[in-house]
Short mmCIF file of C-alpha atoms in Angstrom, two decimals:
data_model
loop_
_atom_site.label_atom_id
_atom_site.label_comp_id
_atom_site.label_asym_id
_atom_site.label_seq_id
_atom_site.Cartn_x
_atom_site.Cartn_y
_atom_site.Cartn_z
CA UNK A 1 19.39 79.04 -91.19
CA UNK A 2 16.74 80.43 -88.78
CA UNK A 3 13.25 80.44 -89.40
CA UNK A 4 12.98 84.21 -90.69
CA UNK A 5 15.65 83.53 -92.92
CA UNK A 6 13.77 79.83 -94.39
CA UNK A 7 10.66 82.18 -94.76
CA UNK A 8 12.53 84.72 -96.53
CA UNK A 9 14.37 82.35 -98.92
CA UNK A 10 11.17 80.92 -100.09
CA UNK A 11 9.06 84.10 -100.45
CA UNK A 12 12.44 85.20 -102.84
CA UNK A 13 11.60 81.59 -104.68
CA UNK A 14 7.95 82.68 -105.58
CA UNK A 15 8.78 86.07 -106.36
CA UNK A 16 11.66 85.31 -108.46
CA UNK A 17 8.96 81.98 -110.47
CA UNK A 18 6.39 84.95 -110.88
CA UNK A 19 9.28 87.44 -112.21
CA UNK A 20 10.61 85.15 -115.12
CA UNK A 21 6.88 84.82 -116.35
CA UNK A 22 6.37 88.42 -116.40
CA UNK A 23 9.89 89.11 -118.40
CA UNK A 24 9.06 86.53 -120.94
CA UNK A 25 6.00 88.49 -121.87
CA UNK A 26 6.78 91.78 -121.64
CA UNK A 27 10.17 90.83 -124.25
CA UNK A 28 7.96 89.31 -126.97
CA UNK A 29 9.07 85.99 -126.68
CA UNK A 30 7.80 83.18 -128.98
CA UNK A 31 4.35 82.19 -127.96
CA UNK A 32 3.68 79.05 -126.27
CA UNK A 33 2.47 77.67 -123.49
CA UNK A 34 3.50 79.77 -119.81
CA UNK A 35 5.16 77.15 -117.48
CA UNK A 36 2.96 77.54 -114.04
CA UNK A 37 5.26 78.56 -110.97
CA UNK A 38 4.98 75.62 -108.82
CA UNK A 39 2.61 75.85 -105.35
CA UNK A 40 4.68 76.45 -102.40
CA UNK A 41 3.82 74.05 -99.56
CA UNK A 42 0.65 74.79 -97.34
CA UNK A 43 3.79 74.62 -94.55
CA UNK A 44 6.82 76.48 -95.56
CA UNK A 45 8.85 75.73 -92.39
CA UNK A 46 8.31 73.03 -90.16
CA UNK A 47 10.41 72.68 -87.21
CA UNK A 48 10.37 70.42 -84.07
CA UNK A 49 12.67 69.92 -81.28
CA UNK A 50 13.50 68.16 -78.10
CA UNK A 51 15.29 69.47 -75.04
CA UNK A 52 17.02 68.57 -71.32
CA UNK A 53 17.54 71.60 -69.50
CA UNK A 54 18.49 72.20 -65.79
CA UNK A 55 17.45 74.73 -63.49
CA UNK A 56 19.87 75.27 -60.60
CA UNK A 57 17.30 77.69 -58.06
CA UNK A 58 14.14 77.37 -59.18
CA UNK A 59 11.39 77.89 -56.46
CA UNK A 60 7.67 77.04 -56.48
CA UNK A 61 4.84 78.60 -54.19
CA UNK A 62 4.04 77.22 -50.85
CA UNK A 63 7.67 75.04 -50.71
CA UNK A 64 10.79 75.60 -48.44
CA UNK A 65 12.80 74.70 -45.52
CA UNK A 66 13.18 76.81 -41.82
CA UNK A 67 16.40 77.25 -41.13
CA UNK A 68 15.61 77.88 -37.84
CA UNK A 69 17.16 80.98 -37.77
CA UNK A 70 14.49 82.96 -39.29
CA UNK A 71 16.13 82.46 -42.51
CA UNK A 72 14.75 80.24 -45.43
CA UNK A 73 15.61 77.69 -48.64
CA UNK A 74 13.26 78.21 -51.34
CA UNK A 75 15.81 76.93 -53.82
CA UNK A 76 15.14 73.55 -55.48
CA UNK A 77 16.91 72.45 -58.88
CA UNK A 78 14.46 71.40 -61.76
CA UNK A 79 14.90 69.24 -64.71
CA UNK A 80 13.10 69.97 -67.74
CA UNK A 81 12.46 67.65 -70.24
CA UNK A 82 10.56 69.79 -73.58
CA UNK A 83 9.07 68.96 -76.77
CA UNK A 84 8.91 72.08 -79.37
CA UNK A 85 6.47 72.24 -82.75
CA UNK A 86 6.68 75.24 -85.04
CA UNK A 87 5.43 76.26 -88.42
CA UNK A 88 5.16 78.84 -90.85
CA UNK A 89 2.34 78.41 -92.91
CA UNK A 90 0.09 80.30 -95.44
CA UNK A 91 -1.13 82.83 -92.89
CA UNK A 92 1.09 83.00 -90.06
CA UNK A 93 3.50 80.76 -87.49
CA UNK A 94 2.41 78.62 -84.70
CA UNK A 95 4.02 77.23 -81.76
CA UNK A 96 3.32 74.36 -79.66
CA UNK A 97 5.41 73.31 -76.67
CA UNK A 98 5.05 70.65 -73.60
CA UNK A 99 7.69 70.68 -70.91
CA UNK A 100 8.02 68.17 -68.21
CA UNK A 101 9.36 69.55 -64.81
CA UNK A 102 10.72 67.61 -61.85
CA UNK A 103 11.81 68.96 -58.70
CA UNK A 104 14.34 67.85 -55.73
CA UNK A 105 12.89 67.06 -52.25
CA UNK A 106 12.36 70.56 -51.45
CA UNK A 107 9.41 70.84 -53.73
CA UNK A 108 7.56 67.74 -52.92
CA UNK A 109 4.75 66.24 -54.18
CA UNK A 110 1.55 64.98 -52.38
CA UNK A 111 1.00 63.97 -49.64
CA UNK A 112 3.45 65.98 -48.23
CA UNK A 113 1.72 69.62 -47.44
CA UNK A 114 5.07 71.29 -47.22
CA UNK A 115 8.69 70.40 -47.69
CA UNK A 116 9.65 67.35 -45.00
CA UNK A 117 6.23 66.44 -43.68
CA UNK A 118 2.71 66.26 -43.67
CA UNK A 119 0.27 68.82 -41.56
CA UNK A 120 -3.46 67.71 -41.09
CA UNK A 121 -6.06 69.77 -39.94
CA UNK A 122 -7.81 66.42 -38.83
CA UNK A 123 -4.98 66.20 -36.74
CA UNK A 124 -5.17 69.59 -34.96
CA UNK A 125 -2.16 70.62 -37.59
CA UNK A 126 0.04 68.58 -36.29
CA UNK A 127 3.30 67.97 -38.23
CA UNK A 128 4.28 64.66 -39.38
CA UNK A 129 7.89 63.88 -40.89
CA UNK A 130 7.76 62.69 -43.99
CA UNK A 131 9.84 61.74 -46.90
CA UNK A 132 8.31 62.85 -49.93
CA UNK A 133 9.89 62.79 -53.81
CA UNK A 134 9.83 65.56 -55.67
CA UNK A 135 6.68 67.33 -57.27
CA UNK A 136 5.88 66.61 -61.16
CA UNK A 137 4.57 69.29 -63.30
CA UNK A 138 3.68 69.15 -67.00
CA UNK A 139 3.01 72.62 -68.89
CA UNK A 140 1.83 73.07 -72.09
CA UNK A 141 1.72 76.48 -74.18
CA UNK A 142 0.31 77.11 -77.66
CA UNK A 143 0.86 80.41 -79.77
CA UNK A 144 -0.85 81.21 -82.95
CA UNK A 145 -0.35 83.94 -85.19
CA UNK A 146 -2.26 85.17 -88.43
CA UNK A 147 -0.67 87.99 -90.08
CA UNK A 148 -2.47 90.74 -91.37
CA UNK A 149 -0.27 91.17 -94.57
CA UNK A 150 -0.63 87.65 -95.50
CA UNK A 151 -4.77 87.84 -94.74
CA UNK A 152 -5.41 90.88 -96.89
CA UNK A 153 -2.57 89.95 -99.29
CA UNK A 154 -0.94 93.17 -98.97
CA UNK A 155 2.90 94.49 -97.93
CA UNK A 156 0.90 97.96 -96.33
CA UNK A 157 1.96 96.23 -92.69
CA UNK A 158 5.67 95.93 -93.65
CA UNK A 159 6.93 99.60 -92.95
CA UNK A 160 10.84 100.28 -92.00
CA UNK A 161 11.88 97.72 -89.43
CA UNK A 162 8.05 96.59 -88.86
CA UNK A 163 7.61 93.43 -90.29
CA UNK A 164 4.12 92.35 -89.99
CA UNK A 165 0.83 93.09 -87.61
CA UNK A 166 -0.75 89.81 -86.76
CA UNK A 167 -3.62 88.37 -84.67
CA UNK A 168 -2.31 86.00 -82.20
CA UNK A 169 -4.45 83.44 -80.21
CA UNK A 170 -3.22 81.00 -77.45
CA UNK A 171 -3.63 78.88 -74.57
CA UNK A 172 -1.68 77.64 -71.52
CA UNK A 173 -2.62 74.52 -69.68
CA UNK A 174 -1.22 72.83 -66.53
CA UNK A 175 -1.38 70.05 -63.42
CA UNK A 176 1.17 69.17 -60.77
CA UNK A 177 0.83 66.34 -58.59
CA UNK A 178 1.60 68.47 -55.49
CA UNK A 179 -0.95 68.22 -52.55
CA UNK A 180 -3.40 70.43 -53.64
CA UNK A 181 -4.16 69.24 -57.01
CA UNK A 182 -2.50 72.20 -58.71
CA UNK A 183 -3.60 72.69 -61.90
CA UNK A 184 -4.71 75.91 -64.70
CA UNK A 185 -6.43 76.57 -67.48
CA UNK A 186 -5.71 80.12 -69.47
CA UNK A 187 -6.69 81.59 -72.94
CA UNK A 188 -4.64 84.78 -74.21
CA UNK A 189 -5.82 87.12 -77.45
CA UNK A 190 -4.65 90.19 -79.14
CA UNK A 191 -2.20 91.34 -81.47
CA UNK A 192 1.28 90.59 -82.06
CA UNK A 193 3.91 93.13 -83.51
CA UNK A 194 6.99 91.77 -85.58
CA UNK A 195 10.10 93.69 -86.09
CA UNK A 196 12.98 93.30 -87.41
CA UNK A 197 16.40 93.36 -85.78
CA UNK A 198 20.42 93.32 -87.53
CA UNK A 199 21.91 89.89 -88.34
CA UNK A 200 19.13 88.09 -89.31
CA UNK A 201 17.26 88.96 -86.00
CA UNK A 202 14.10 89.79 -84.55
CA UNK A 203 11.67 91.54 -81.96
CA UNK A 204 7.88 90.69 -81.07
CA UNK A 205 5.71 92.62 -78.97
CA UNK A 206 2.53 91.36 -78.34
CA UNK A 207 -0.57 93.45 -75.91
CA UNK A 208 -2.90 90.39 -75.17
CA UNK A 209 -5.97 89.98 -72.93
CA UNK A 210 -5.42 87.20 -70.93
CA UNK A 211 -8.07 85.06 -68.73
CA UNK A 212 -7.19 82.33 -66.37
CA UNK A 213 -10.98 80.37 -66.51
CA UNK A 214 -9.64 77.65 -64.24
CA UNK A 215 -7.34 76.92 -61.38
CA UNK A 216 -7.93 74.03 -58.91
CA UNK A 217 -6.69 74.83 -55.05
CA UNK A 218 -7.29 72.12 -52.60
CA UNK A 219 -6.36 74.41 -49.92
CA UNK A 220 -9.63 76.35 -50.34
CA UNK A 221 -11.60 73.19 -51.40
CA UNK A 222 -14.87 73.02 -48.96
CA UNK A 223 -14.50 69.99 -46.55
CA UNK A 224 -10.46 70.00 -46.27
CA UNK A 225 -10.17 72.17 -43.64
CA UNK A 226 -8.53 74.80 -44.68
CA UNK A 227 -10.29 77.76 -45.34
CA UNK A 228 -13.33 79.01 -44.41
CA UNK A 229 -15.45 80.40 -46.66
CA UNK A 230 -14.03 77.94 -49.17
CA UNK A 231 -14.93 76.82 -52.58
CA UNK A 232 -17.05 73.42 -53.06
CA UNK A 233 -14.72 72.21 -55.93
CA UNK A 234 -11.77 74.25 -55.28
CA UNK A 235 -11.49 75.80 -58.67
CA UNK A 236 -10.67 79.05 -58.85
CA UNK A 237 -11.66 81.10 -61.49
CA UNK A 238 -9.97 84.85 -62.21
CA UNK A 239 -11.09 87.80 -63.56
CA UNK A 240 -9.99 88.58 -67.51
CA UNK A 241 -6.55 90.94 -67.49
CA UNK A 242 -4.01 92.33 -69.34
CA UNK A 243 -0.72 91.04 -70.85
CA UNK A 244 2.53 91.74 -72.26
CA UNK A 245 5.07 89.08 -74.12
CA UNK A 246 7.89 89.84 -75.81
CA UNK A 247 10.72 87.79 -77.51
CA UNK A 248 13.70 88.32 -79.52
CA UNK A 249 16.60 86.34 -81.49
CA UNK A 250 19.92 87.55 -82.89
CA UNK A 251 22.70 86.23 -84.22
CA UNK A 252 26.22 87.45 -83.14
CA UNK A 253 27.30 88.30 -86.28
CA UNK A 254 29.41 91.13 -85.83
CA UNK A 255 31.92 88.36 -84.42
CA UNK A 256 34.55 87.35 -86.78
CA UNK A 257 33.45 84.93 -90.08
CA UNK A 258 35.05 81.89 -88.04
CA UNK A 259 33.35 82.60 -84.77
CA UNK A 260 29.64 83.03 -86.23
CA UNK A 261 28.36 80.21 -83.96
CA UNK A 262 26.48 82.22 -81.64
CA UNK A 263 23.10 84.08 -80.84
CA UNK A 264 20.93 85.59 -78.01
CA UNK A 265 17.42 85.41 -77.31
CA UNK A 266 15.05 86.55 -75.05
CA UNK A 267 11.60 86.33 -73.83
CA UNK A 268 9.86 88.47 -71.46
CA UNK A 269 5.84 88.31 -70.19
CA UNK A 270 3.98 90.79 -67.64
CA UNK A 271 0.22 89.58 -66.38
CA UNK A 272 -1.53 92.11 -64.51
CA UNK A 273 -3.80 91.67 -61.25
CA UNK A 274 -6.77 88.82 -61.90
CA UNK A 275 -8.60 89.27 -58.75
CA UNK A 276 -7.69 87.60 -55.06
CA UNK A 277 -5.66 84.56 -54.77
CA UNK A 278 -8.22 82.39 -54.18
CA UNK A 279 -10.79 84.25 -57.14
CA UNK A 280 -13.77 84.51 -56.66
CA UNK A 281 -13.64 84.21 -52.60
CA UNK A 282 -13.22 87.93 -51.70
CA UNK A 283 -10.03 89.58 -50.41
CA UNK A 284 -9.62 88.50 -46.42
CA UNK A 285 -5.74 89.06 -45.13
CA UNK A 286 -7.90 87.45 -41.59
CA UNK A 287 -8.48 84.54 -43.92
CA UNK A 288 -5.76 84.51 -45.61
CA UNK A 289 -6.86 85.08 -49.55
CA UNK A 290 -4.24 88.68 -50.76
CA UNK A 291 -4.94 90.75 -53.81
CA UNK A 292 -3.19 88.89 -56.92
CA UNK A 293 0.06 91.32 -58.12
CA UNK A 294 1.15 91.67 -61.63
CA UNK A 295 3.21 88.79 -62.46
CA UNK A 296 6.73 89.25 -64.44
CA UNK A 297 7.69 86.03 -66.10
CA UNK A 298 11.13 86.31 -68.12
CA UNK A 299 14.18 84.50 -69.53
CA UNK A 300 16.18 88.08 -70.30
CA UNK A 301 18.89 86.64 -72.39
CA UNK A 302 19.88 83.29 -73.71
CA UNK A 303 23.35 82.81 -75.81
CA UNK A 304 23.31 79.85 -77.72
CA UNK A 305 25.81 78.36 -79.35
CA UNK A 306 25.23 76.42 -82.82
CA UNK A 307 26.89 73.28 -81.91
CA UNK A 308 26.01 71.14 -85.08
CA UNK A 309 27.24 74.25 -87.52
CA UNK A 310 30.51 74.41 -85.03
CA UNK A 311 31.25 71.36 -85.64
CA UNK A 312 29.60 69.58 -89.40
CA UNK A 313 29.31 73.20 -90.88
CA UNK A 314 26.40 75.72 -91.95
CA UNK A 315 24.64 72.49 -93.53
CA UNK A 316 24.14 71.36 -90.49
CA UNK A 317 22.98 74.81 -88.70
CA UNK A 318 20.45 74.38 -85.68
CA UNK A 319 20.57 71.01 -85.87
CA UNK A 320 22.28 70.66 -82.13
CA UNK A 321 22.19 73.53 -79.73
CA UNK A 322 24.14 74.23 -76.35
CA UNK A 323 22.41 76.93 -74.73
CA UNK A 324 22.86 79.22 -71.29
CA UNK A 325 20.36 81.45 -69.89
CA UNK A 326 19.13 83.46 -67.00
CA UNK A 327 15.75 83.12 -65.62
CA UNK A 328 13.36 85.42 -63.51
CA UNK A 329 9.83 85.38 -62.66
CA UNK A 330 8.46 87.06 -60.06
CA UNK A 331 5.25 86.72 -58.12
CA UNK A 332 4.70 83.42 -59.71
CA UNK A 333 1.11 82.71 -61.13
CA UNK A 334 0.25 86.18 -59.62
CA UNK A 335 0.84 85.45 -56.13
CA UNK A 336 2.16 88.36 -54.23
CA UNK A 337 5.76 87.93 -53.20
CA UNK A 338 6.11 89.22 -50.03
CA UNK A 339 2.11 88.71 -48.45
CA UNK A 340 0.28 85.61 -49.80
CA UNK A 341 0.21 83.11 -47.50
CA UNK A 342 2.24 80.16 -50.16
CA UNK A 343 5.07 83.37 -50.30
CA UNK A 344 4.94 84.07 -46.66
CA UNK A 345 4.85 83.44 -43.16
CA UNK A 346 3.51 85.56 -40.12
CA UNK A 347 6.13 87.70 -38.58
CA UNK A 348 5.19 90.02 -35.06
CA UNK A 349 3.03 92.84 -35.45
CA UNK A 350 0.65 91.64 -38.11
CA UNK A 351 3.72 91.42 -40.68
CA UNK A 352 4.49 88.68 -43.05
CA UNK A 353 7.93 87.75 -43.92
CA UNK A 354 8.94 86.84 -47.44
CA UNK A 355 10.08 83.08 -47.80
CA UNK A 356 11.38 83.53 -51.60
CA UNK A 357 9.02 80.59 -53.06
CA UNK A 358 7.24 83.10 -55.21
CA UNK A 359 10.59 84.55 -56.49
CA UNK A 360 12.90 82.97 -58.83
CA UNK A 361 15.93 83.64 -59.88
CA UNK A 362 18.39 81.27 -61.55
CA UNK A 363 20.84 79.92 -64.18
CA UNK A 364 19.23 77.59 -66.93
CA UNK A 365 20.89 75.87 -69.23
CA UNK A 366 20.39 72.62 -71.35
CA UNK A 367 20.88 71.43 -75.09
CA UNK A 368 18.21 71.02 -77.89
CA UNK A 369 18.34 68.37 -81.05
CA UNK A 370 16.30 68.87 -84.48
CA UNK A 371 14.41 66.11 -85.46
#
């Protein structure tokens, strides 16, 4: 059963407790004593998970391996290791999710400055070989939602295939152990539109403003020798933009009665320009700080397949999933592709030329158990 449908079944429980009341009365039954409808649970649906996934090319900022033949590897495999929370309660959903990351050798973490070695600008930036192990990164998002029909206790938001209007409220928090002491610090806000799809499915489109307060960039941290002008603490802090997320789920169920194990899902986010790479130190291609680009974050489609139901029956739905996806994000955390200098190296002429770190582009796939 998916979460719409839980929801659903238990706003048809209350609705069919306050129905039987209201037919007793109205057919002049003897009178005694109305039974009360029992309180539905502050938490309708609660839901956590855990997950391994694997991604087979991700790429992170700042990390690949010359060919030597003016080519590049940006590609380094990722294994993911997530916890998911989410709940329906009296006003609205929320989601909670924290995702370990580790990367092969070609995303390293500190000391190593880039994939294979060490360069020190105490040293003249001189390259040392190096064997590093792979960079760490934990991520945590949080998504709120408060929907207006459940606030004003009223259906005048439910409309044809609009389900709901709702505020939604967030935050996004990071830190890597890479070199430069990666880590961010974002708030989003705005509104979040729910529709509904066929076969128990759904669409959300939410228009958020979206402020990155803090990022920490060792590279333009005063005193390491980087960058000049440079930032006493290194923390970077961008200017307020826009956003877009969207997400979806459907199940397949057009497929035949003894196939119905499958669904797709989707998620999709745009984040528009938030100042110079290395906010608030001005725009200097001489010093190396670009314009930020709108970023595109997105996992397109996802088909999942309902092990646990497969296998124990519809009791069991959700309980085990075996997923596949695709994944894309380009200009990661904002950083233009093809110019800033952790996406880029100097070609002739003035030119840069595109490594791929800030591109990604990549199968994903893992399985994820109910608890």
């Amino acid at each position: 059963m998916t979460f719409r449908q839980t929801i659903l079944a238990a706003v048809t429980l209350a609705a069919s407790a306050i129905s039987a009341i209201g037919t007793a009365a109205a057919a002049d039954l003897p009178v005694k004593a109305a039974k009360k409808a029992p309180d539905l649970p502050f938490f309708l649906v609660v839901d956590d998970r855990v997950t391994f996934s694997y991604i087979f090319n991700a790429s992170q900022p700042g990390a690949w391996t010359a060919n030597g033949n003016g080519t590049f590897n940006a590609k380094t495999t990722k294994q993911v290791y997530s916890f998911t929370h989410f709940d329906i309660w009296a006003y609205g959903t929320n989601f909670f999710t924290i995702s370990l990351f580790k990367s092969d050798h070609n995303d390293p973490a500190g000391p190593c400055t880039q994939t294979g070695g060490i360069v020190s600008p105490a040293a003249g930036f001189a390259f040392t070989p190096a064997s590093c192990a792979g960079a760490t990164e934990i991520y945590g998002l949080f998504r709120s939602t408060f929907g207006w029909n459940e606030i004003f206790n009223t259906k005048a938001f439910t409309m044809g295939p609009l389900h709901n209007i709702s505020f939604e409220v967030g935050m996004d928090a990071n830190t890597e152990n890479r070199y430069f002491g990666a880590a961010k610090r974002d708030v989003v806000a705005g509104l979040q539109f729910a529709f509904d799809l066929p076969y128990k499915g759904y669409f959300d489109l939410a228009p958020l403003v979206y402020w990155e307060f803090y990022n920490h960039n060792g590279f333009s941290q005063c005193g390491a020798g980087w960058m000049n002008p440079c930032l006493a603490d290194g923390n970077t802090k961008f200017k307020p933009t826009w956003a877009i997320e969207t997400n979806y789920y459907m199940d397949l169920g057009f497929l035949p009665e003894n196939m119905q194990f499958f669904s797709i899902s989707g998620r999709a986010g745009w984040y528009g320009k938030k100042g110079s790479d290395t906010e608030p130190l001005p725009v200097s291609v001489a010093n190396g700080v670009y314009p930020t680009k709108v970023e595109f974050n997105s996992e397109p489609i996802r088909l999942t397949l309902d092990a646990s139901k497969a296998m124990w029956g519809a009791k069991y739905s959700h309980f085990v999933d075996v997923w596949v996806a695709y994944r894309y994000w380009q200009n990661k955390f904002g950083l233009d592709h093809n110019n800033a200098v952790g996406c880029s190296v100097a070609g002739g002429g003035g030119t840069r030329i595109s490594t791929g770190a800030c591109t990604e582009s990549s199968l994903y796939s893992g399985i994820t158990v109910k608890f």
